[in-house]
């Protein structure tokens, strides 16, 4: 206690007391510590996660196979469309060529016969070629 003007009964100022007590203020903190998981529970969680990953992997693999099959089907359909277009062009070209056959035959000196069956016209330019042509004509008629 302070001695003020000869009187010991004077109270201390409150602000002087408060500053000192705040300097040394002690605080306590409660720390809770969690116990570790048991081994069986850890294994259960691990196997559950592994099972889920395996199921997801299987689904992913199945979807990849389905995608590949659909892509192959699409490629085959486009190839078929290209081939059909080409085939249509070739049939038109074939019909045009078939219409030109009589004109080309007339230019080369071939004549059309009135008899039914297979007809071969043989030119008389050389003797050996003629014999071979006649044999070929006989074989073709049989």
Tab-separated table of N, CA and C in Angstrom:
chain	number	residue	atom	x	y	z
A	1	UNK	N	0.814	-1.171	0.000
A	1	UNK	CA	0.000	0.000	0.000
A	1	UNK	C	0.868	1.250	0.000
A	2	UNK	N	0.329	2.217	-0.639
A	2	UNK	CA	1.080	3.461	-0.761
A	2	UNK	C	0.790	4.408	0.399
A	3	UNK	N	1.780	5.180	0.700
A	3	UNK	CA	1.639	6.166	1.773
A	3	UNK	C	1.347	7.504	1.127
A	4	UNK	N	0.098	8.003	1.358
A	4	UNK	CA	-0.289	9.247	0.704
A	4	UNK	C	-0.615	10.283	1.761
A	5	UNK	N	0.129	11.372	1.841
A	5	UNK	CA	-0.072	12.507	2.740
A	5	UNK	C	-0.286	12.079	4.181
A	6	UNK	N	0.377	11.060	4.565
A	6	UNK	CA	0.325	10.636	5.939
A	6	UNK	C	-0.823	9.732	6.273
A	7	UNK	N	-1.603	9.331	5.289
A	7	UNK	CA	-2.766	8.485	5.556
A	7	UNK	C	-2.544	7.137	4.894
A	8	UNK	N	-2.532	6.090	5.710
A	8	UNK	CA	-2.360	4.759	5.141
A	8	UNK	C	-3.674	4.148	4.695
A	9	UNK	N	-4.764	4.757	4.976
A	9	UNK	CA	-6.065	4.204	4.651
A	9	UNK	C	-6.531	4.564	3.236
A	10	UNK	N	-5.698	5.076	2.448
A	10	UNK	CA	-6.101	5.467	1.084
A	10	UNK	C	-6.130	4.229	0.197
A	11	UNK	N	-7.157	4.170	-0.567
A	11	UNK	CA	-7.283	3.031	-1.493
A	11	UNK	C	-6.369	3.226	-2.702
A	12	UNK	N	-5.892	2.114	-3.220
A	12	UNK	CA	-5.089	2.179	-4.440
A	12	UNK	C	-5.983	2.477	-5.627
A	13	UNK	N	-5.396	3.081	-6.518
A	13	UNK	CA	-6.175	3.384	-7.708
A	13	UNK	C	-6.465	2.078	-8.465
A	14	UNK	N	-7.653	2.004	-8.984
A	14	UNK	CA	-8.090	0.765	-9.640
A	14	UNK	C	-7.331	0.481	-10.936
A	15	UNK	N	-6.993	1.493	-11.632
A	15	UNK	CA	-6.327	1.259	-12.925
A	15	UNK	C	-4.918	0.729	-12.738
A	16	UNK	N	-4.258	1.073	-11.627
A	16	UNK	CA	-2.941	0.533	-11.372
A	16	UNK	C	-3.005	-0.948	-11.047
A	17	UNK	N	-4.039	-1.352	-10.299
A	17	UNK	CA	-4.205	-2.775	-9.964
A	17	UNK	C	-4.550	-3.598	-11.203
A	18	UNK	N	-5.394	-3.040	-12.064
A	18	UNK	CA	-5.860	-3.782	-13.228
A	18	UNK	C	-4.756	-4.094	-14.224
A	19	UNK	N	-3.844	-3.192	-14.413
A	19	UNK	CA	-2.773	-3.394	-15.393
A	19	UNK	C	-1.858	-4.525	-14.970
A	20	UNK	N	-1.576	-4.599	-13.665
A	20	UNK	CA	-0.679	-5.633	-13.209
A	20	UNK	C	-1.312	-7.011	-13.331
A	21	UNK	N	-2.603	-7.099	-13.031
A	21	UNK	CA	-3.232	-8.412	-13.095
A	21	UNK	C	-3.410	-8.892	-14.540
A	22	UNK	N	-3.550	-7.988	-15.463
A	22	UNK	CA	-3.708	-8.385	-16.861
A	22	UNK	C	-2.391	-8.864	-17.453
A	23	UNK	N	-1.321	-8.395	-16.932
A	23	UNK	CA	-0.033	-8.822	-17.451
A	23	UNK	C	0.226	-10.301	-17.196
A	24	UNK	N	-0.199	-10.762	-16.086
A	24	UNK	CA	0.079	-12.142	-15.705
A	24	UNK	C	-1.153	-13.005	-15.754
A	25	UNK	N	-2.009	-12.733	-16.645
A	25	UNK	CA	-3.253	-13.485	-16.719
A	25	UNK	C	-2.973	-14.888	-17.233
A	26	UNK	N	-3.423	-15.861	-16.533
A	26	UNK	CA	-3.219	-17.245	-16.934
A	26	UNK	C	-4.492	-17.773	-17.593
A	27	UNK	N	-4.317	-18.475	-18.681
A	27	UNK	CA	-5.463	-19.084	-19.360
A	27	UNK	C	-5.217	-20.573	-19.469
A	28	UNK	N	-6.283	-21.301	-19.429
A	28	UNK	CA	-6.185	-22.750	-19.595
A	28	UNK	C	-6.948	-23.144	-20.851
A	29	UNK	N	-6.424	-24.092	-21.584
A	29	UNK	CA	-7.044	-24.562	-22.816
A	29	UNK	C	-7.280	-26.054	-22.687
A	30	UNK	N	-8.492	-26.447	-23.040
A	30	UNK	CA	-8.836	-27.856	-22.942
A	30	UNK	C	-8.473	-28.521	-24.265
A	31	UNK	N	-7.672	-29.533	-24.242
A	31	UNK	CA	-7.247	-30.267	-25.430
A	31	UNK	C	-7.880	-31.646	-25.380
A	32	UNK	N	-8.645	-31.955	-26.406
A	32	UNK	CA	-9.233	-33.302	-26.477
A	32	UNK	C	-8.467	-34.073	-27.534
A	33	UNK	N	-8.125	-35.239	-27.219
A	33	UNK	CA	-7.349	-36.077	-28.134
A	33	UNK	C	-8.208	-37.237	-28.579
A	34	UNK	N	-8.287	-37.410	-29.918
A	34	UNK	CA	-9.095	-38.498	-30.458
A	34	UNK	C	-8.283	-39.779	-30.479
A	35	UNK	N	-8.961	-40.823	-30.189
A	35	UNK	CA	-8.298	-42.126	-30.203
A	35	UNK	C	-8.172	-42.599	-31.654
A	36	UNK	N	-7.129	-43.347	-31.980
A	36	UNK	CA	-6.917	-43.887	-33.317
A	36	UNK	C	-7.951	-44.959	-33.618
A	37	UNK	N	-8.243	-45.135	-34.925
A	37	UNK	CA	-9.200	-46.171	-35.329
A	37	UNK	C	-8.601	-47.551	-35.110
A	38	UNK	N	-9.431	-48.495	-34.750
A	38	UNK	CA	-8.921	-49.865	-34.613
A	38	UNK	C	-8.553	-50.444	-35.987
A	39	UNK	N	-7.719	-51.455	-35.975
A	39	UNK	CA	-7.218	-52.058	-37.207
A	39	UNK	C	-8.353	-52.664	-38.019
A	40	UNK	N	-9.308	-53.314	-37.379
A	40	UNK	CA	-10.419	-53.948	-38.108
A	40	UNK	C	-11.247	-52.901	-38.849
A	41	UNK	N	-11.466	-51.769	-38.201
A	41	UNK	CA	-12.259	-50.719	-38.839
A	41	UNK	C	-11.495	-50.107	-40.014
A	42	UNK	N	-10.188	-49.946	-39.867
A	42	UNK	CA	-9.363	-49.438	-40.974
A	42	UNK	C	-9.422	-50.388	-42.160
A	43	UNK	N	-9.318	-51.692	-41.896
A	43	UNK	CA	-9.392	-52.681	-42.975
A	43	UNK	C	-10.758	-52.665	-43.650
A	44	UNK	N	-11.809	-52.518	-42.870
A	44	UNK	CA	-13.157	-52.444	-43.435
A	44	UNK	C	-13.278	-51.263	-44.383
A	45	UNK	N	-12.804	-50.108	-43.966
A	45	UNK	CA	-12.855	-48.925	-44.815
A	45	UNK	C	-12.021	-49.118	-46.082
A	46	UNK	N	-10.839	-49.699	-45.925
A	46	UNK	CA	-9.957	-49.899	-47.068
A	46	UNK	C	-10.589	-50.850	-48.083
A	47	UNK	N	-11.150	-51.974	-47.620
A	47	UNK	CA	-11.774	-52.918	-48.550
A	47	UNK	C	-13.028	-52.328	-49.183
A	48	UNK	N	-13.764	-51.516	-48.470
A	48	UNK	CA	-14.938	-50.861	-49.042
A	48	UNK	C	-14.526	-49.923	-50.171
A	49	UNK	N	-13.482	-49.152	-49.955
A	49	UNK	CA	-12.994	-48.241	-50.990
A	49	UNK	C	-12.464	-49.018	-52.185
A	50	UNK	N	-11.728	-50.106	-51.927
A	50	UNK	CA	-11.220	-50.921	-53.030
A	50	UNK	C	-12.358	-51.530	-53.834
A	51	UNK	N	-13.409	-51.970	-53.177
A	51	UNK	CA	-14.566	-52.537	-53.870
A	51	UNK	C	-15.240	-51.482	-54.757
A	52	UNK	N	-15.412	-50.295	-54.212
A	52	UNK	CA	-16.036	-49.216	-54.999
A	52	UNK	C	-15.188	-48.863	-56.218
A	53	UNK	N	-13.874	-48.802	-56.037
A	53	UNK	CA	-12.982	-48.497	-57.161
A	53	UNK	C	-13.054	-49.605	-58.214
A	54	UNK	N	-13.117	-50.865	-57.785
A	54	UNK	CA	-13.203	-51.983	-58.730
A	54	UNK	C	-14.515	-51.923	-59.519
A	55	UNK	N	-15.621	-51.618	-58.855
A	55	UNK	CA	-16.911	-51.513	-59.551
A	55	UNK	C	-16.869	-50.380	-60.562
A	56	UNK	N	-16.333	-49.242	-60.168
A	56	UNK	CA	-16.227	-48.098	-61.091
A	56	UNK	C	-15.319	-48.432	-62.277
A	57	UNK	N	-14.231	-49.137	-62.029
A	57	UNK	CA	-13.343	-49.546	-63.116
A	57	UNK	C	-14.043	-50.480	-64.082
A	58	UNK	N	-14.831	-51.420	-63.552
A	58	UNK	CA	-15.583	-52.324	-64.423
A	58	UNK	C	-16.597	-51.581	-65.276
A	59	UNK	N	-17.278	-50.634	-64.678
A	59	UNK	CA	-18.249	-49.841	-65.445
A	59	UNK	C	-17.554	-49.012	-66.519
A	60	UNK	N	-16.419	-48.445	-66.181
A	60	UNK	CA	-15.666	-47.660	-67.149
A	60	UNK	C	-15.189	-48.526	-68.313
A	61	UNK	N	-14.696	-49.720	-68.006
A	61	UNK	CA	-14.238	-50.635	-69.053
A	61	UNK	C	-15.399	-51.028	-69.971
A	62	UNK	N	-16.568	-51.312	-69.386
A	62	UNK	CA	-17.739	-51.686	-70.164
A	62	UNK	C	-18.179	-50.528	-71.074
A	63	UNK	N	-18.172	-49.309	-70.546
A	63	UNK	CA	-18.551	-48.158	-71.360
A	63	UNK	C	-17.557	-47.935	-72.486
A	64	UNK	N	-16.285	-48.182	-72.240
A	64	UNK	CA	-15.273	-48.031	-73.292
A	64	UNK	C	-15.516	-49.047	-74.403
A	65	UNK	N	-15.848	-50.284	-74.045
A	65	UNK	CA	-16.143	-51.291	-75.069
A	65	UNK	C	-17.377	-50.912	-75.875
A	66	UNK	N	-18.406	-50.424	-75.211
A	66	UNK	CA	-19.611	-49.997	-75.924
A	66	UNK	C	-19.305	-48.842	-76.882
A	67	UNK	N	-18.498	-47.908	-76.433
A	67	UNK	CA	-18.126	-46.790	-77.294
A	67	UNK	C	-17.374	-47.286	-78.524
A	68	UNK	N	-16.442	-48.220	-78.336
A	68	UNK	CA	-15.688	-48.758	-79.470
A	68	UNK	C	-16.607	-49.455	-80.456
A	69	UNK	N	-17.564	-50.232	-79.946
A	69	UNK	CA	-18.491	-50.929	-80.835
A	69	UNK	C	-19.344	-49.935	-81.622
A	70	UNK	N	-19.834	-48.899	-80.946
A	70	UNK	CA	-20.644	-47.896	-81.636
A	70	UNK	C	-19.822	-47.162	-82.686
A	71	UNK	N	-18.574	-46.882	-82.375
A	71	UNK	CA	-17.707	-46.191	-83.333
A	71	UNK	C	-17.450	-47.076	-84.552
A	72	UNK	N	-17.218	-48.366	-84.346
A	72	UNK	CA	-17.023	-49.289	-85.463
A	72	UNK	C	-18.278	-49.371	-86.322
A	73	UNK	N	-19.445	-49.404	-85.691
A	73	UNK	CA	-20.693	-49.442	-86.450
A	73	UNK	C	-20.844	-48.175	-87.293
A	74	UNK	N	-20.513	-47.036	-86.718
A	74	UNK	CA	-20.609	-45.775	-87.462
A	74	UNK	C	-19.649	-45.796	-88.655
A	75	UNK	N	-18.417	-46.270	-88.443
A	75	UNK	CA	-17.442	-46.348	-89.531
A	75	UNK	C	-17.923	-47.292	-90.626
A	76	UNK	N	-18.499	-48.446	-90.229
A	76	UNK	CA	-19.003	-49.383	-91.225
A	76	UNK	C	-20.153	-48.780	-92.015
A	77	UNK	N	-21.034	-48.042	-91.345
A	77	UNK	CA	-22.151	-47.413	-92.051
A	77	UNK	C	-21.660	-46.378	-93.057
A	78	UNK	N	-20.670	-45.588	-92.680
A	78	UNK	CA	-20.147	-44.602	-93.629
A	78	UNK	C	-19.452	-45.287	-94.796
A	79	UNK	N	-18.727	-46.380	-94.527
A	79	UNK	CA	-18.094	-47.131	-95.611
A	79	UNK	C	-19.144	-47.717	-96.545
A	80	UNK	N	-20.231	-48.249	-95.973
A	80	UNK	CA	-21.295	-48.818	-96.806
A	80	UNK	C	-21.931	-47.736	-97.676
A	81	UNK	N	-22.139	-46.560	-97.129
A	81	UNK	CA	-22.719	-45.480	-97.920
A	81	UNK	C	-21.793	-45.075	-99.062
A	82	UNK	N	-20.494	-45.006	-98.795
A	82	UNK	CA	-19.534	-44.678	-99.853
A	82	UNK	C	-19.545	-45.753	-100.940
A	83	UNK	N	-19.552	-47.026	-100.517
A	83	UNK	CA	-19.545	-48.117	-101.489
A	83	UNK	C	-20.838	-48.152	-102.302
A	84	UNK	N	-21.979	-47.859	-101.660
A	84	UNK	CA	-23.243	-47.812	-102.402
A	84	UNK	C	-23.233	-46.692	-103.431
A	85	UNK	N	-22.685	-45.538	-103.072
A	85	UNK	CA	-22.600	-44.433	-104.028
A	85	UNK	C	-21.692	-44.808	-105.186
A	86	UNK	N	-20.566	-45.441	-104.883
A	86	UNK	CA	-19.649	-45.867	-105.942
A	86	UNK	C	-20.294	-46.926	-106.833
A	87	UNK	N	-21.044	-47.854	-106.210
A	87	UNK	CA	-21.714	-48.894	-106.979
A	87	UNK	C	-22.772	-48.288	-107.912
A	88	UNK	N	-23.492	-47.288	-107.446
A	88	UNK	CA	-24.476	-46.620	-108.296
A	88	UNK	C	-23.801	-45.939	-109.484
A	89	UNK	N	-22.666	-45.293	-109.245
A	89	UNK	CA	-21.923	-44.673	-110.338
A	89	UNK	C	-21.453	-45.713	-111.346
A	90	UNK	N	-20.972	-46.856	-110.843
A	90	UNK	CA	-20.488	-47.906	-111.741
A	90	UNK	C	-21.620	-48.538	-112.550
A	91	UNK	N	-22.803	-48.701	-111.946
A	91	UNK	CA	-23.934	-49.251	-112.721
A	91	UNK	C	-24.359	-48.279	-113.812
A	92	UNK	N	-24.322	-46.978	-113.536
A	92	UNK	CA	-24.657	-45.987	-114.568
A	92	UNK	C	-23.631	-46.050	-115.692
A	93	UNK	N	-22.360	-46.166	-115.318
A	93	UNK	CA	-21.298	-46.269	-116.323
A	93	UNK	C	-21.454	-47.552	-117.138
A	94	UNK	N	-21.846	-48.648	-116.489
A	94	UNK	CA	-22.056	-49.925	-117.184
A	94	UNK	C	-23.185	-49.808	-118.201
A	95	UNK	N	-24.278	-49.154	-117.806
A	95	UNK	CA	-25.403	-48.985	-118.720
A	95	UNK	C	-25.009	-48.143	-119.920
A	96	UNK	N	-24.218	-47.108	-119.706
A	96	UNK	CA	-23.751	-46.279	-120.827
A	96	UNK	C	-22.882	-47.095	-121.773
A	97	UNK	N	-22.002	-47.924	-121.212
A	97	UNK	CA	-21.132	-48.756	-122.048
A	97	UNK	C	-21.935	-49.812	-122.805
A	98	UNK	N	-22.974	-50.368	-122.166
A	98	UNK	CA	-23.808	-51.362	-122.851
A	98	UNK	C	-24.546	-50.734	-124.032
A	99	UNK	N	-24.922	-49.463	-123.912
A	99	UNK	CA	-25.580	-48.777	-125.019
A	99	UNK	C	-24.613	-48.523	-126.162
A	100	UNK	N	-23.323	-48.412	-125.873
A	100	UNK	CA	-22.319	-48.145	-126.906
A	100	UNK	C	-21.835	-49.402	-127.602
A	101	UNK	N	-22.164	-50.579	-127.091
A	101	UNK	CA	-21.670	-51.844	-127.679
A	101	UNK	C	-22.092	-52.007	-129.137
A	102	UNK	N	-23.365	-51.862	-129.488
A	102	UNK	CA	-23.720	-52.048	-130.907
A	102	UNK	C	-23.011	-51.069	-131.834
A	103	UNK	N	-22.809	-49.835	-131.418
A	103	UNK	CA	-22.118	-48.851	-132.262
A	103	UNK	C	-20.662	-49.250	-132.476
A	104	UNK	N	-19.996	-49.663	-131.407
A	104	UNK	CA	-18.593	-50.074	-131.514
A	104	UNK	C	-18.464	-51.348	-132.350
A	105	UNK	N	-19.412	-52.257	-132.205
A	105	UNK	CA	-19.374	-53.495	-132.990
A	105	UNK	C	-19.554	-53.186	-134.468
A	106	UNK	N	-20.435	-52.247	-134.770
A	106	UNK	CA	-20.643	-51.874	-136.180
A	106	UNK	C	-19.390	-51.224	-136.735
A	107	UNK	N	-18.693	-50.430	-135.965
A	107	UNK	CA	-17.448	-49.804	-136.423
A	107	UNK	C	-16.401	-50.858	-136.746
A	108	UNK	N	-16.358	-51.935	-135.931
A	108	UNK	CA	-15.353	-52.987	-136.121
A	108	UNK	C	-15.773	-54.006	-137.180
A	109	UNK	N	-16.989	-53.932	-137.681
A	109	UNK	CA	-17.427	-54.805	-138.764
A	109	UNK	C	-18.183	-56.035	-138.302
A	110	UNK	N	-18.644	-56.083	-137.096
A	110	UNK	CA	-19.423	-57.226	-136.610
A	110	UNK	C	-20.880	-57.024	-137.007
A	111	UNK	N	-21.533	-58.159	-137.263
A	111	UNK	CA	-22.958	-58.103	-137.608
A	111	UNK	C	-23.751	-58.920	-136.606
A	112	UNK	N	-25.013	-58.589	-136.479
A	112	UNK	CA	-25.885	-59.278	-135.548
A	112	UNK	C	-26.587	-60.407	-136.289
A	113	UNK	N	-26.571	-61.603	-135.725
A	113	UNK	CA	-27.242	-62.728	-136.381
A	113	UNK	C	-28.639	-62.884	-135.807
A	114	UNK	N	-29.491	-63.565	-136.549
A	114	UNK	CA	-30.878	-63.745	-136.129
A	114	UNK	C	-31.103	-65.049	-135.381
A	115	UNK	N	-30.123	-65.957	-135.362
A	115	UNK	CA	-30.277	-67.245	-134.698
A	115	UNK	C	-30.122	-67.089	-133.180
A	116	UNK	N	-30.771	-67.995	-132.463
A	116	UNK	CA	-30.645	-67.971	-131.012
A	116	UNK	C	-29.380	-68.697	-130.586
A	117	UNK	N	-28.835	-68.310	-129.435
A	117	UNK	CA	-27.679	-69.000	-128.896
A	117	UNK	C	-26.461	-68.108	-128.886
A	118	UNK	N	-25.333	-68.765	-128.722
A	118	UNK	CA	-24.066	-68.058	-128.614
A	118	UNK	C	-23.443	-67.957	-129.997
A	119	UNK	N	-23.113	-66.744	-130.445
A	119	UNK	CA	-22.567	-66.535	-131.794
A	119	UNK	C	-21.200	-65.894	-131.712
A	120	UNK	N	-20.280	-66.416	-132.547
A	120	UNK	CA	-18.935	-65.868	-132.622
A	120	UNK	C	-18.632	-65.651	-134.097
A	121	UNK	N	-18.217	-64.436	-134.428
A	121	UNK	CA	-17.837	-64.154	-135.807
A	121	UNK	C	-16.340	-64.332	-135.923
A	122	UNK	N	-15.886	-65.038	-136.948
A	122	UNK	CA	-14.479	-65.340	-137.116
A	122	UNK	C	-13.990	-64.609	-138.355
A	123	UNK	N	-12.905	-63.862	-138.187
A	123	UNK	CA	-12.335	-63.154	-139.332
A	123	UNK	C	-11.418	-64.107	-140.083
A	124	UNK	N	-11.219	-63.903	-141.359
A	124	UNK	CA	-10.407	-64.793	-142.204
A	124	UNK	C	-9.093	-64.144	-142.577
A	125	UNK	N	-8.459	-63.502	-141.679
A	125	UNK	CA	-7.189	-62.827	-141.967
A	125	UNK	C	-6.038	-63.814	-142.079
A	126	UNK	N	-5.871	-64.732	-141.105
A	126	UNK	CA	-4.769	-65.687	-141.180
A	126	UNK	C	-5.304	-67.074	-140.876
A	127	UNK	N	-4.704	-68.089	-141.461
A	127	UNK	CA	-5.183	-69.459	-141.349
A	127	UNK	C	-5.033	-70.040	-139.956
A	128	UNK	N	-3.906	-69.818	-139.301
A	128	UNK	CA	-3.680	-70.416	-137.982
A	128	UNK	C	-4.562	-69.757	-136.933
A	129	UNK	N	-4.769	-68.494	-137.051
A	129	UNK	CA	-5.635	-67.815	-136.103
A	129	UNK	C	-7.074	-68.261	-136.289
A	130	UNK	N	-7.434	-68.565	-137.517
A	130	UNK	CA	-8.801	-68.977	-137.808
A	130	UNK	C	-9.101	-70.332	-137.198
A	131	UNK	N	-8.176	-71.246	-137.272
A	131	UNK	CA	-8.378	-72.572	-136.712
A	131	UNK	C	-8.540	-72.485	-135.193
A	132	UNK	N	-7.718	-71.716	-134.560
A	132	UNK	CA	-7.826	-71.551	-133.109
A	132	UNK	C	-9.151	-70.892	-132.728
A	133	UNK	N	-9.608	-69.963	-133.530
A	133	UNK	CA	-10.861	-69.274	-133.245
A	133	UNK	C	-12.039	-70.222	-133.387
A	134	UNK	N	-11.987	-71.106	-134.403
A	134	UNK	CA	-13.084	-72.053	-134.610
A	134	UNK	C	-13.161	-73.053	-133.459
A	135	UNK	N	-12.011	-73.512	-132.975
A	135	UNK	CA	-11.997	-74.418	-131.819
A	135	UNK	C	-12.594	-73.720	-130.592
A	136	UNK	N	-12.260	-72.487	-130.419
A	136	UNK	CA	-12.794	-71.741	-129.285
A	136	UNK	C	-14.295	-71.562	-129.424
A	137	UNK	N	-14.756	-71.378	-130.645
A	137	UNK	CA	-16.189	-71.205	-130.881
A	137	UNK	C	-16.939	-72.514	-130.586
A	138	UNK	N	-16.361	-73.653	-130.975
A	138	UNK	CA	-17.009	-74.937	-130.694
A	138	UNK	C	-17.088	-75.194	-129.189
A	139	UNK	N	-16.021	-74.881	-128.471
A	139	UNK	CA	-15.995	-75.090	-127.024
A	139	UNK	C	-17.034	-74.176	-126.361
A	140	UNK	N	-17.176	-72.969	-126.840
A	140	UNK	CA	-18.108	-72.038	-126.240
A	140	UNK	C	-19.550	-72.486	-126.461
A	141	UNK	N	-19.856	-73.142	-127.618
A	141	UNK	CA	-21.223	-73.584	-127.886
A	141	UNK	C	-21.627	-74.746	-126.985
A	142	UNK	N	-20.683	-75.573	-126.606
A	142	UNK	CA	-21.002	-76.728	-125.765
A	142	UNK	C	-21.296	-76.266	-124.399
